[in-house]
Short mmCIF file of C-alpha atoms in Angstrom, two decimals:
data_model
loop_
_atom_site.label_atom_id
_atom_site.label_comp_id
_atom_site.label_asym_id
_atom_site.label_seq_id
_atom_site.Cartn_x
_atom_site.Cartn_y
_atom_site.Cartn_z
CA MET A 169 0.15 -0.01 -0.13
CA ARG A 170 2.88 2.47 0.82
CA LEU A 171 4.76 1.58 -2.16
CA HIS A 172 1.22 2.30 -4.19
CA SER A 173 1.10 5.75 -2.48
CA LEU A 174 4.59 6.58 -3.73
CA LEU A 175 4.20 5.42 -7.20
CA GLU A 176 0.81 7.73 -7.07
CA ALA A 177 3.08 10.56 -5.62
CA VAL A 178 5.50 10.27 -8.34
CA GLU A 179 2.90 10.18 -11.04
CA VAL A 180 1.17 13.37 -9.85
CA ALA A 181 4.61 15.32 -9.75
CA LEU A 182 5.45 14.02 -13.29
CA ARG A 183 2.10 15.22 -14.38
CA THR A 184 1.92 18.70 -12.49
CA GLY A 185 5.35 19.64 -12.25
CA SER A 186 7.50 19.45 -8.65
CA GLY A 187 6.63 23.02 -7.74
CA SER A 188 2.75 22.11 -7.56
CA ARG A 189 0.86 21.62 -4.03
CA VAL A 190 -1.23 18.73 -3.83
CA ARG A 191 -3.64 17.24 -1.37
CA ARG A 192 -6.06 14.06 -2.01
CA LEU A 193 -9.82 14.33 -2.23
CA THR A 194 -11.67 14.35 0.91
CA LEU A 195 -14.70 11.79 1.04
CA ILE A 196 -17.42 14.49 0.27
CA GLU A 197 -15.17 15.79 -2.67
CA ARG A 198 -14.82 12.27 -4.06
CA LEU A 199 -18.55 11.55 -3.78
CA VAL A 200 -19.68 14.95 -5.76
CA VAL A 201 -17.03 14.27 -8.41
CA LEU A 202 -18.22 10.60 -8.92
CA GLY A 203 -21.86 11.73 -8.06
CA GLU A 204 -22.84 11.23 -12.23
CA LEU A 205 -21.05 7.83 -12.22
CA LEU A 206 -23.77 6.51 -10.31
CA TYR A 207 -25.93 6.46 -13.24
CA PRO A 208 -23.61 4.64 -16.03
CA ARG A 209 -26.41 4.40 -18.38
CA LEU A 210 -26.11 8.27 -18.72
CA SER A 211 -22.73 8.99 -17.58
CA LEU A 212 -20.85 11.54 -19.61
CA PRO A 213 -17.29 10.31 -20.42
CA HIS A 214 -15.96 13.79 -19.43
CA HIS A 215 -17.70 15.63 -16.88
CA GLY A 216 -17.14 17.99 -13.90
CA GLY A 217 -19.48 16.14 -11.32
CA ILE A 218 -22.31 17.91 -9.85
CA VAL A 219 -22.27 21.84 -10.70
CA VAL A 220 -23.61 24.40 -8.53
CA GLY A 221 -23.84 28.21 -9.12
CA GLY A 222 -25.65 31.59 -9.09
CA LEU A 223 -26.96 34.17 -11.72
CA LEU A 224 -27.01 37.85 -10.74
CA ARG A 225 -29.26 39.99 -12.75
CA VAL A 226 -27.83 43.60 -12.51
CA ASP A 227 -29.11 46.86 -13.67
CA GLY A 228 -27.19 49.46 -15.82
CA PRO A 229 -24.32 49.07 -18.31
CA PRO A 230 -22.16 45.78 -18.03
CA LEU A 231 -18.72 45.66 -16.15
CA THR A 232 -15.98 45.06 -18.96
CA LEU A 233 -13.99 41.51 -18.77
CA GLU A 234 -10.88 43.73 -17.66
CA GLU A 235 -12.71 44.81 -14.60
CA ILE A 236 -14.25 41.25 -13.55
CA HIS A 237 -10.41 40.18 -13.73
CA ALA A 238 -9.18 42.67 -11.35
CA ALA A 239 -11.77 41.88 -8.89
CA LEU A 240 -11.11 38.42 -8.98
CA ARG A 241 -7.48 38.43 -8.88
CA PRO A 242 -7.12 38.71 -5.02
CA TRP A 243 -8.99 35.84 -4.74
CA LEU A 244 -7.00 33.68 -7.14
CA VAL A 245 -4.03 34.20 -4.50
CA ALA A 246 -5.95 33.64 -1.28
CA VAL A 247 -8.56 30.80 -2.07
CA PRO A 248 -6.49 27.90 -3.35
CA GLU A 249 -9.62 26.18 -4.66
CA PHE A 250 -9.64 28.71 -7.61
CA ARG A 251 -6.43 26.75 -8.84
CA TYR A 252 -7.59 22.98 -7.85
CA ALA A 253 -7.87 20.71 -10.62
CA LEU A 254 -7.58 16.73 -10.55
CA ALA A 255 -4.32 15.08 -11.40
CA GLN A 256 -5.89 11.77 -12.38
CA PRO A 257 -8.58 10.56 -14.13
CA VAL A 258 -11.82 9.83 -12.20
CA ARG A 259 -12.22 6.09 -11.37
CA LEU A 260 -14.53 4.62 -8.47
CA TRP A 261 -11.72 2.68 -7.12
CA ARG A 262 -8.92 5.29 -6.75
CA ARG A 263 -8.61 8.31 -4.66
CA PRO A 264 -7.57 11.11 -6.71
CA TRP A 265 -5.30 14.21 -6.10
CA TRP A 266 -6.12 17.79 -6.37
CA THR A 267 -3.11 19.65 -8.30
CA GLU A 268 -2.65 23.71 -7.76
CA ILE A 269 -2.22 25.43 -11.20
CA ALA A 270 0.06 28.00 -10.40
CA ASP A 271 -0.36 29.72 -14.09
CA LEU A 272 -4.00 30.15 -14.19
CA ASP A 273 -5.47 32.16 -17.67
CA LEU A 274 -8.30 33.80 -16.62
CA ASN A 275 -9.55 34.05 -20.10
CA ASN A 276 -10.48 30.46 -20.03
CA HIS A 277 -12.41 30.79 -16.91
CA VAL A 278 -14.13 34.21 -17.43
CA ARG A 279 -16.06 34.52 -20.59
CA GLU A 280 -18.49 37.06 -22.35
CA TYR A 281 -21.81 35.50 -23.91
CA ALA A 282 -23.40 37.96 -26.24
CA VAL A 283 -27.01 37.50 -26.57
CA PRO A 284 -29.26 38.63 -29.24
CA HIS A 285 -29.95 42.09 -29.12
CA ASP A 286 -33.27 42.95 -27.06
CA SER A 287 -33.85 39.35 -27.02
CA GLY A 288 -35.35 40.06 -23.64
CA PRO A 289 -35.85 37.47 -20.67
CA GLU A 290 -36.16 34.44 -23.46
CA GLY A 291 -32.84 35.31 -24.84
CA LEU A 292 -30.95 35.42 -21.18
CA SER A 293 -32.88 31.76 -20.61
CA ALA A 294 -31.33 30.28 -23.75
CA ALA A 295 -28.26 31.74 -23.11
CA ILE A 296 -28.02 30.19 -19.30
CA ASP A 297 -29.19 26.72 -20.56
CA ASP A 298 -26.26 26.81 -23.38
CA ILE A 299 -23.89 27.44 -20.79
CA ALA A 300 -25.25 24.87 -18.50
CA ARG A 301 -24.92 22.09 -21.53
CA ASN A 302 -21.30 22.40 -21.39
CA PRO A 303 -19.81 20.54 -18.69
CA LEU A 304 -16.89 21.56 -16.59
CA SER A 305 -13.53 20.34 -17.62
CA LEU A 306 -11.79 17.77 -14.99
CA THR A 307 -8.10 19.01 -16.29
CA ALA A 308 -8.74 22.20 -15.36
CA PRO A 309 -9.80 24.30 -12.29
CA LEU A 310 -13.57 23.47 -11.87
CA TRP A 311 -15.37 26.96 -12.15
CA GLN A 312 -16.47 29.58 -14.55
CA MET A 313 -17.88 32.96 -14.62
CA TRP A 314 -19.93 34.21 -17.62
CA LEU A 315 -20.70 37.89 -18.29
CA ILE A 316 -23.89 37.79 -20.24
CA HIS A 317 -25.33 40.81 -22.28
CA GLY A 318 -27.22 42.26 -25.21
CA TYR A 319 -30.82 40.61 -24.04
CA ALA A 320 -31.69 44.37 -22.53
CA ASP A 321 -30.29 47.79 -22.69
CA ASP A 322 -30.60 48.57 -18.94
CA GLU A 323 -29.74 45.09 -17.59
CA TRP A 324 -27.09 42.37 -17.64
CA ALA A 325 -26.32 39.33 -15.86
CA PHE A 326 -23.45 37.72 -14.30
CA LEU A 327 -23.16 33.63 -13.93
CA PHE A 328 -20.74 32.09 -11.92
CA ARG A 329 -20.67 27.83 -11.85
CA ALA A 330 -18.42 25.44 -9.93
CA SER A 331 -17.99 22.01 -8.85
CA HIS A 332 -20.03 21.16 -5.75
CA ALA A 333 -17.18 19.42 -4.53
CA LEU A 334 -15.47 22.79 -3.70
CA PHE A 335 -18.48 25.09 -3.07
CA ASP A 336 -21.92 24.59 -1.88
CA GLY A 337 -25.09 27.11 -2.27
CA VAL A 338 -23.85 28.91 0.95
CA ALA A 339 -20.24 29.49 -0.26
CA VAL A 340 -21.53 30.73 -4.05
CA LEU A 341 -23.75 33.01 -2.56
CA GLU A 342 -21.12 34.34 -0.12
CA LEU A 343 -18.67 34.60 -3.10
CA LEU A 344 -20.88 36.57 -5.33
CA ARG A 345 -21.89 38.91 -2.37
CA ARG A 346 -18.23 39.72 -1.58
CA LEU A 347 -16.95 39.99 -5.33
CA GLY A 348 -19.51 42.66 -5.85
CA ARG A 349 -18.76 44.62 -3.18
CA GLY A 350 -14.94 44.30 -3.62
CA GLU A 351 -14.30 42.62 -0.35
CA PRO A 352 -11.42 40.45 0.36
CA PRO A 353 -12.10 36.36 1.01
CA VAL A 354 -13.01 35.00 4.56
CA LEU A 355 -10.67 32.09 4.91
CA ALA A 356 -10.30 29.51 7.97
CA GLN A 357 -7.37 29.84 10.21
CA GLY A 358 -4.15 28.14 9.66
CA THR A 359 -3.28 25.02 11.45
CA THR A 360 -1.47 25.35 14.61
CA SER A 361 -0.85 23.22 17.87
CA GLY A 362 -4.47 24.30 19.38
CA ALA A 363 -5.92 23.80 15.94
CA ASP A 364 -4.87 20.35 16.30
CA ASN A 365 -6.20 20.04 19.84
CA ALA A 366 -9.52 21.45 18.76
CA LEU A 367 -9.52 19.12 15.68
CA ARG A 368 -9.15 15.94 17.94
CA HIS A 369 -11.93 17.14 20.19
CA ARG A 370 -14.13 17.79 17.17
CA TRP A 371 -13.55 14.02 15.93
CA THR A 372 -14.09 12.91 19.60
CA ARG A 373 -17.39 14.66 19.93
CA ASP A 374 -18.74 13.75 16.26
CA VAL A 375 -17.74 10.30 16.41
CA ARG A 376 -19.75 9.95 19.88
CA GLN A 377 -22.54 12.13 18.38
CA ALA A 378 -22.91 9.81 15.51
CA ILE A 379 -22.82 6.64 17.58
CA ARG A 380 -25.52 7.65 20.07
CA ASP A 381 -27.77 8.81 16.77
CA LEU A 382 -26.96 6.07 14.38
CA PRO A 383 -29.78 3.63 15.54
CA ARG A 384 -32.24 6.51 14.82
CA LEU A 385 -30.81 6.97 11.27
CA LEU A 386 -30.84 3.29 10.46
CA ARG A 387 -34.79 3.41 11.36
CA SER A 388 -35.45 6.63 9.39
CA VAL A 389 -33.86 5.26 5.90
CA PHE A 390 -37.08 3.11 6.05
CA PRO A 391 -39.30 2.74 3.99
CA LEU A 392 -37.33 2.89 0.80
CA ALA A 393 -38.20 5.17 -1.78
CA LEU A 394 -40.11 3.32 -4.21
CA PRO A 395 -40.00 5.40 -7.70
CA PRO A 396 -43.15 7.57 -7.52
CA PHE A 397 -43.11 8.54 -11.33
CA ARG A 398 -43.13 6.55 -14.56
CA ALA A 399 -40.23 5.84 -16.62
CA ILE A 400 -38.96 8.75 -18.45
CA ASP A 401 -36.38 8.58 -21.65
CA LEU A 402 -34.35 11.32 -20.00
CA SER A 403 -32.11 13.50 -22.32
CA GLY A 404 -29.65 14.72 -19.81
CA ARG A 405 -29.69 18.14 -21.12
CA ARG A 406 -30.97 20.81 -18.56
CA HIS A 407 -33.02 23.74 -18.70
CA ILE A 408 -32.83 26.36 -15.78
CA ALA A 409 -36.23 28.10 -15.25
CA TRP A 410 -37.15 30.50 -12.10
CA THR A 411 -40.14 32.40 -10.85
CA THR A 412 -39.82 35.35 -8.38
CA MET A 413 -42.53 36.30 -5.83
CA PRO A 414 -42.79 38.69 -3.02
CA LEU A 415 -41.07 37.02 0.13
CA GLU A 416 -43.83 38.42 2.15
CA ARG A 417 -46.19 35.95 0.88
CA LEU A 418 -44.18 32.86 2.08
CA TRP A 419 -43.89 34.59 5.69
CA GLU A 420 -47.71 35.46 5.68
CA ALA A 421 -48.67 31.49 5.19
CA GLY A 422 -46.18 30.63 7.82
CA ARG A 423 -48.05 33.03 10.33
CA ARG A 424 -51.11 32.20 9.31
CA HIS A 425 -50.72 28.29 9.85
CA GLU A 426 -47.56 28.60 12.53
CA ALA A 427 -45.44 27.03 10.17
CA GLN A 428 -41.70 27.67 9.36
CA LEU A 429 -40.99 29.22 5.96
CA GLY A 430 -39.20 25.97 4.72
CA ASP A 431 -42.22 23.77 5.54
CA VAL A 432 -44.45 26.24 3.76
CA TYR A 433 -42.12 25.97 0.63
CA LEU A 434 -41.96 22.34 0.82
CA ALA A 435 -45.95 22.02 1.06
CA ALA A 436 -46.51 24.32 -1.87
CA LEU A 437 -43.94 22.03 -4.00
CA ALA A 438 -46.02 18.95 -3.01
CA GLY A 439 -48.95 20.49 -4.49
CA ALA A 440 -47.28 21.93 -7.61
CA LEU A 441 -45.87 18.69 -8.40
CA ARG A 442 -49.28 17.10 -7.97
CA ALA A 443 -50.81 19.35 -10.65
CA TRP A 444 -47.78 19.55 -12.77
CA PRO A 445 -48.22 17.87 -16.22
CA GLY A 446 -44.69 17.43 -16.70
CA LEU A 447 -44.16 14.02 -14.50
CA SER A 448 -46.58 11.08 -15.15
CA TRP A 449 -47.45 9.22 -11.61
CA ARG A 450 -46.60 5.12 -11.60
CA ARG A 451 -50.19 3.41 -11.35
CA GLY A 452 -50.89 2.79 -7.79
CA SER A 453 -48.48 5.08 -6.35
CA ALA A 454 -49.27 6.85 -3.12
CA ARG A 455 -47.62 9.78 -4.62
CA ARG A 456 -45.28 10.31 -1.53
CA VAL A 457 -42.13 11.55 -3.05
CA TRP A 458 -39.14 11.22 -0.34
CA THR A 459 -37.06 14.51 -1.13
CA MET A 460 -33.40 15.20 0.19
CA VAL A 461 -33.52 18.78 1.58
CA PRO A 462 -29.81 20.19 1.80
CA ALA A 463 -28.96 21.96 5.05
CA SER A 464 -25.51 23.90 5.99
CA THR A 465 -23.50 22.32 8.83
CA ARG A 466 -21.70 25.62 9.33
CA GLY A 467 -21.10 27.10 12.79
CA LEU A 468 -21.23 30.38 14.10
CA GLY A 469 -17.83 31.15 13.33
CA SER A 470 -17.83 29.77 9.74
CA GLN A 471 -21.04 31.31 8.04
CA ARG A 472 -19.10 33.35 5.86
CA GLN A 473 -16.37 30.84 5.08
CA LEU A 474 -16.14 29.20 1.55
CA GLY A 475 -16.07 25.33 0.88
CA ASN A 476 -18.62 22.61 1.05
CA ARG A 477 -20.15 21.97 4.49
CA ALA A 478 -23.27 20.46 3.24
CA ALA A 479 -25.62 17.76 4.85
CA HIS A 480 -29.23 16.95 4.22
CA LEU A 481 -32.66 15.78 5.72
CA ARG A 482 -34.63 13.31 4.11
CA VAL A 483 -38.33 14.76 3.87
CA ALA A 484 -41.73 13.01 2.76
CA LEU A 485 -43.64 15.42 0.15
CA PRO A 486 -47.34 13.98 0.45
CA CYS A 487 -48.21 14.85 -3.09
CA GLY A 488 -51.37 12.49 -2.98
CA GLU A 489 -52.54 14.22 -0.34
CA PRO A 490 -55.22 16.72 -2.29
CA ASP A 491 -55.72 19.42 0.77
CA PRO A 492 -53.17 22.02 1.11
CA LEU A 493 -53.52 22.22 4.51
CA ARG A 494 -53.03 18.97 5.35
CA ARG A 495 -49.82 18.53 2.82
CA LEU A 496 -48.50 21.67 5.21
CA GLU A 497 -49.50 19.69 8.28
CA GLN A 498 -47.50 16.48 6.84
CA VAL A 499 -44.37 18.17 5.97
CA THR A 500 -44.28 20.03 8.70
CA ARG A 501 -44.05 16.88 10.96
CA SER A 502 -41.89 14.75 8.41
CA ARG A 503 -39.52 17.64 8.58
CA ALA A 504 -39.63 17.70 12.15
CA MET A 505 -38.96 14.12 12.55
CA ALA A 506 -36.27 14.34 9.95
CA LYS A 507 -34.25 17.10 12.07
CA HIS A 508 -33.82 14.36 15.01
CA SER A 509 -33.08 11.17 12.77
CA GLY A 510 -29.53 11.31 13.00
CA TYR A 511 -29.21 12.97 9.45
CA LEU A 512 -27.45 16.16 10.47
CA THR A 513 -24.91 14.29 12.76
CA VAL A 514 -23.94 10.89 11.62
CA ILE A 515 -23.69 11.64 7.84
CA PRO A 516 -21.24 14.50 8.23
CA ALA A 517 -19.33 12.68 10.83
CA VAL A 518 -19.07 10.12 8.18
CA LEU A 519 -18.35 12.30 5.15
CA ARG A 520 -15.71 13.99 7.61
CA TRP A 521 -13.82 10.99 9.38
CA ALA A 522 -14.86 7.81 7.94
CA PRO A 523 -12.22 6.00 6.01
CA HIS A 524 -13.07 6.09 2.03
CA TRP A 525 -13.40 2.31 2.16
CA LEU A 526 -16.56 2.68 4.51
CA GLY A 527 -17.62 6.28 3.67
CA ILE A 528 -18.43 5.50 0.03
CA PRO A 529 -20.79 2.83 0.07
CA LEU A 530 -22.72 4.25 3.10
CA ALA A 531 -23.17 7.42 1.32
CA ALA A 532 -24.03 5.83 -1.98
CA PHE A 533 -27.04 4.01 -0.15
CA VAL A 534 -28.04 7.04 2.18
CA LEU A 535 -28.07 9.71 -1.09
CA GLY A 536 -28.83 6.99 -3.80
CA PRO A 537 -32.37 6.70 -5.53
CA TRP A 538 -33.52 3.95 -3.26
CA GLN A 539 -33.56 6.89 -0.84
CA ILE A 540 -34.42 10.46 -2.34
CA SER A 541 -36.49 10.84 -5.88
CA LEU A 542 -36.12 14.50 -5.40
CA VAL A 543 -33.67 17.50 -4.42
CA ALA A 544 -35.26 20.63 -2.97
CA GLY A 545 -33.30 23.04 -1.33
CA MET A 546 -33.47 26.52 0.42
CA LEU A 547 -30.66 29.20 1.05
CA PRO A 548 -30.85 32.25 2.79
CA GLY A 549 -29.81 35.11 0.61
CA PRO A 550 -28.49 38.87 1.39
CA PRO A 551 -31.33 40.34 3.42
CA ASP A 552 -30.47 43.74 2.01
CA THR A 553 -29.82 44.71 -1.60
CA VAL A 554 -26.43 43.97 -3.19
CA TRP A 555 -24.39 46.38 -5.50
CA TYR A 556 -22.11 45.01 -8.03
CA ARG A 557 -19.81 48.14 -7.93
CA ASP A 558 -22.23 51.03 -8.35
CA ARG A 559 -24.95 48.90 -9.87
CA ARG A 560 -27.71 47.39 -8.03
CA VAL A 561 -28.45 43.47 -8.27
CA ARG A 562 -32.52 43.09 -8.98
CA GLU A 563 -32.84 39.37 -8.74
CA ILE A 564 -30.19 36.28 -7.67
CA VAL A 565 -31.68 33.31 -8.84
CA PRO A 566 -29.87 29.84 -7.52
CA LEU A 567 -28.45 27.45 -9.99
CA SER A 568 -29.33 24.17 -8.85
CA PRO A 569 -27.29 21.00 -9.74
CA LEU A 570 -28.99 18.25 -11.78
CA PRO A 571 -26.86 14.96 -11.36
CA VAL A 572 -27.21 12.97 -14.70
CA GLY A 573 -30.14 10.41 -14.11
CA ALA A 574 -32.14 13.03 -12.14
CA PRO A 575 -35.39 14.42 -13.57
CA ILE A 576 -35.68 17.65 -11.37
CA MET A 577 -34.11 19.68 -8.82
CA ALA A 578 -35.89 22.92 -6.90
CA TYR A 579 -34.26 25.43 -4.95
CA LEU A 580 -35.91 28.46 -3.01
CA LEU A 581 -33.58 31.52 -2.80
CA THR A 582 -34.53 34.82 -0.69
CA TYR A 583 -32.82 38.06 -1.57
CA GLY A 584 -34.19 40.97 0.20
CA ASP A 585 -37.88 41.25 -0.23
CA GLN A 586 -38.05 38.76 -3.04
CA ALA A 587 -38.33 34.85 -2.86
CA CYS A 588 -36.92 33.04 -5.99
CA LEU A 589 -38.18 29.79 -6.82
CA GLY A 590 -35.63 27.93 -8.95
CA PHE A 591 -35.36 24.74 -10.93
CA THR A 592 -33.19 22.67 -13.04
CA VAL A 593 -35.16 20.57 -15.18
CA ASP A 594 -34.61 17.75 -17.91
CA VAL A 595 -35.65 18.91 -21.17
CA ALA A 596 -37.35 15.50 -21.81
CA LEU A 597 -39.82 17.08 -19.17
CA SER A 598 -42.62 19.32 -20.57
CA ASP A 599 -43.45 22.89 -19.25
CA GLY A 600 -40.40 23.18 -16.93
CA ASP A 601 -41.14 27.12 -16.90
CA GLY A 602 -44.75 26.47 -15.75
CA LEU A 603 -43.67 24.83 -12.35
CA GLY A 604 -42.29 27.85 -10.62
CA ARG A 605 -45.92 29.53 -11.21
CA LEU A 606 -47.58 26.36 -9.96
CA VAL A 607 -45.48 26.70 -6.71
CA ALA A 608 -46.33 30.53 -6.44
CA ALA A 609 -49.97 30.07 -6.79
CA GLU A 610 -49.66 27.25 -4.05
CA ILE A 611 -47.95 29.70 -1.78
CA ASP A 612 -50.58 32.28 -2.33
CA LEU A 613 -53.26 29.88 -1.55
CA LEU A 614 -51.71 28.86 1.72
CA ALA A 615 -51.57 32.46 2.29
CA THR A 616 -55.11 33.25 2.22
CA MET A 617 -56.57 30.00 3.38
CA ASP A 618 -57.94 29.31 7.15
CA GLN A 619 -57.63 26.55 9.26
CA GLY A 620 -61.48 25.93 8.51
CA ASP A 621 -61.38 26.02 4.90
CA ARG A 622 -60.67 22.48 2.91
CA CYS A 623 -60.26 21.99 -0.91
CA SER A 624 -62.13 19.67 -2.71
CA PRO A 625 -59.86 16.85 -4.25
CA ARG A 626 -58.41 17.52 -7.74
#
């Protein structure tokens, strides 16, 4: 085993040069990069794994590429993830290395997309889909920035996409916010003897908590997620759709029914999926959709640090329930049970501390299609208006990943007084743009219903 590791190190040195600094992928990074290999029928030969990102729609004249380069250069020095590329091909049986690219050409990562003049929102949507169609190259650092303009005279867009191995949704939002304000990145503290002691203490605490919660997690993985939808001949190509509505409508529905904002969103999503023509239900299905709801594991001191610190809950969406109020009650109960099921303690401990030979099969089971049929996330965005230099950001859109083999992924992102309902949908499904309107209508319905109201089945 030591000889094998030595030979791998020699291989990396020959591939990247002796001056490059390298490290092995962590377990969560390896799982993300390998994520699409869980669906071998539709795997792409060269892909960048699961990609996350964000879109800013900005008022006024667009920035130039030179201005974006100037704002980004300090980040290239301070944040090594911007220079990370894979030193070896992705293989299920081999733990690859990150290599650090010393001479990074920004022209390969910061690009311009000129949309036909005055093509409007349709032109912007087509540009985003065209960009998302191209996978990230594993031979280069796994991120891109795009300056999109031309679709309107008084607006332009800034798009960032990166591998989920290095950034989660919270990190993407923090990156975009700080870049816009010209602020430097916030990094973790360097390793010291005190930090080593803290690390050992955290290992002991995490492992003890995981052992205590393991029985609850084992109980919560049942029942298994039977496929609720009829088989779909997926294309593997993605369409990004979104709808923006007043955030106050979600808060109003929550106050009216004493529910959290996340419960309102998931209940509305369940009602929208029930009515959406894009998916066909299996005959005899109870229309209960087991859903992965990502959650951040950041502590109070790391809220503004970059990286990937995501865990998840497993929540049942009662799409077979015709009454909106009962759907909300069932979602609230399922989400509360999920928070105490061990997902937020056992899974992060496995991803952080377990050896890869053990962590990969465990994570593959918990994150696989026999456990979840849908992903629906929620991101708290900036509470105040974001300015890009002297230009107001009018809208922030989440660009959620869609692993190959999955039909749809949904995200709610709050920004100021807005709530953006974002979806990544396989183009084989019809009316992807209509799904957001259905979710917004369900939220409006919950905001106006009283506890005594009941809707007839539909």
